[in-house]
XYZ file of C-alpha atoms in Angstrom:
67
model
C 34.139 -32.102 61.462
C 30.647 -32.286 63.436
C 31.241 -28.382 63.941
C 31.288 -27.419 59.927
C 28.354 -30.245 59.687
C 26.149 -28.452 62.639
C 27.383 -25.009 60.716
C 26.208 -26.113 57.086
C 22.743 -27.570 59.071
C 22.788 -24.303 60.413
C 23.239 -22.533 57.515
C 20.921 -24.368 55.196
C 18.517 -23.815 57.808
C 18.833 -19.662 57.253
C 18.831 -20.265 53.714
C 15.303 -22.249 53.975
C 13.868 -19.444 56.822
C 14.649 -16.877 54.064
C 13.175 -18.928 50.901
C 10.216 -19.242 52.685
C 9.743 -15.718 53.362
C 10.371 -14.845 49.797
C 7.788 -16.651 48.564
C 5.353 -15.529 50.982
C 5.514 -12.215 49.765
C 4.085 -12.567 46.571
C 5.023 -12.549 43.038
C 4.080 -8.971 42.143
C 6.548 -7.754 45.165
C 9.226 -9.980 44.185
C 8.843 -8.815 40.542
C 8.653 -4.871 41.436
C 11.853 -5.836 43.191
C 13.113 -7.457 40.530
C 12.817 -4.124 38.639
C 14.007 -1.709 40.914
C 17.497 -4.283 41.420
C 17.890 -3.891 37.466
C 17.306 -0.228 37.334
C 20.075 -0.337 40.026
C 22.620 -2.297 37.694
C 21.767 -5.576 39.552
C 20.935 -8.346 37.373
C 21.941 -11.704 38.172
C 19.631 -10.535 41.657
C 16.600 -9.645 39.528
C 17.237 -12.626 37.308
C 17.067 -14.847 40.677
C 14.102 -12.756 41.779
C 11.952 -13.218 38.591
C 12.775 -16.903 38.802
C 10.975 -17.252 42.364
C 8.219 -14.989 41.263
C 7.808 -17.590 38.676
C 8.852 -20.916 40.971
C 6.409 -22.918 43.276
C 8.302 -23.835 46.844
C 9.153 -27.081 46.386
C 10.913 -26.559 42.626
C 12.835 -23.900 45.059
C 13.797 -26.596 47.766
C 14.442 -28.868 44.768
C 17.074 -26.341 43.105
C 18.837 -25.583 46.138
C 19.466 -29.291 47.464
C 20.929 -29.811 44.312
C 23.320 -26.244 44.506
């Protein structure tokens, strides 16, 4: 059991790393992204990506805790 708990820890930890990089780029790249994924046939991606565009960080760490 302490090896899926250290794995989740792990994980979440990723998941974090990568939230935080998201929202440092900006919300004009992450809504030109946004576009390009639904051009592509992508939406539930650009959905996601319009919502952080939109979202401060800590509503983001908020929403995932809770997912």
């Amino acid at each position: 059991m302490d090896k899926i708990g250290d794995g989740v820890q792990k994980v979440f930890a990723l998941v974090e790393k990568f939230m935080k990089q998201i929202q440092a780029m900006g919300s004009s790249t992450l809504r030109g992204m946004a576009k390009t994924l639904a051009m592509l046939g992508f939406k539930k991606p650009a959905e996601w990506l319009n919502e952080m565009a939109g979202a401060d960080y800590a509503e983001l760490m908020t929403a995932m805790k809770k997912n």
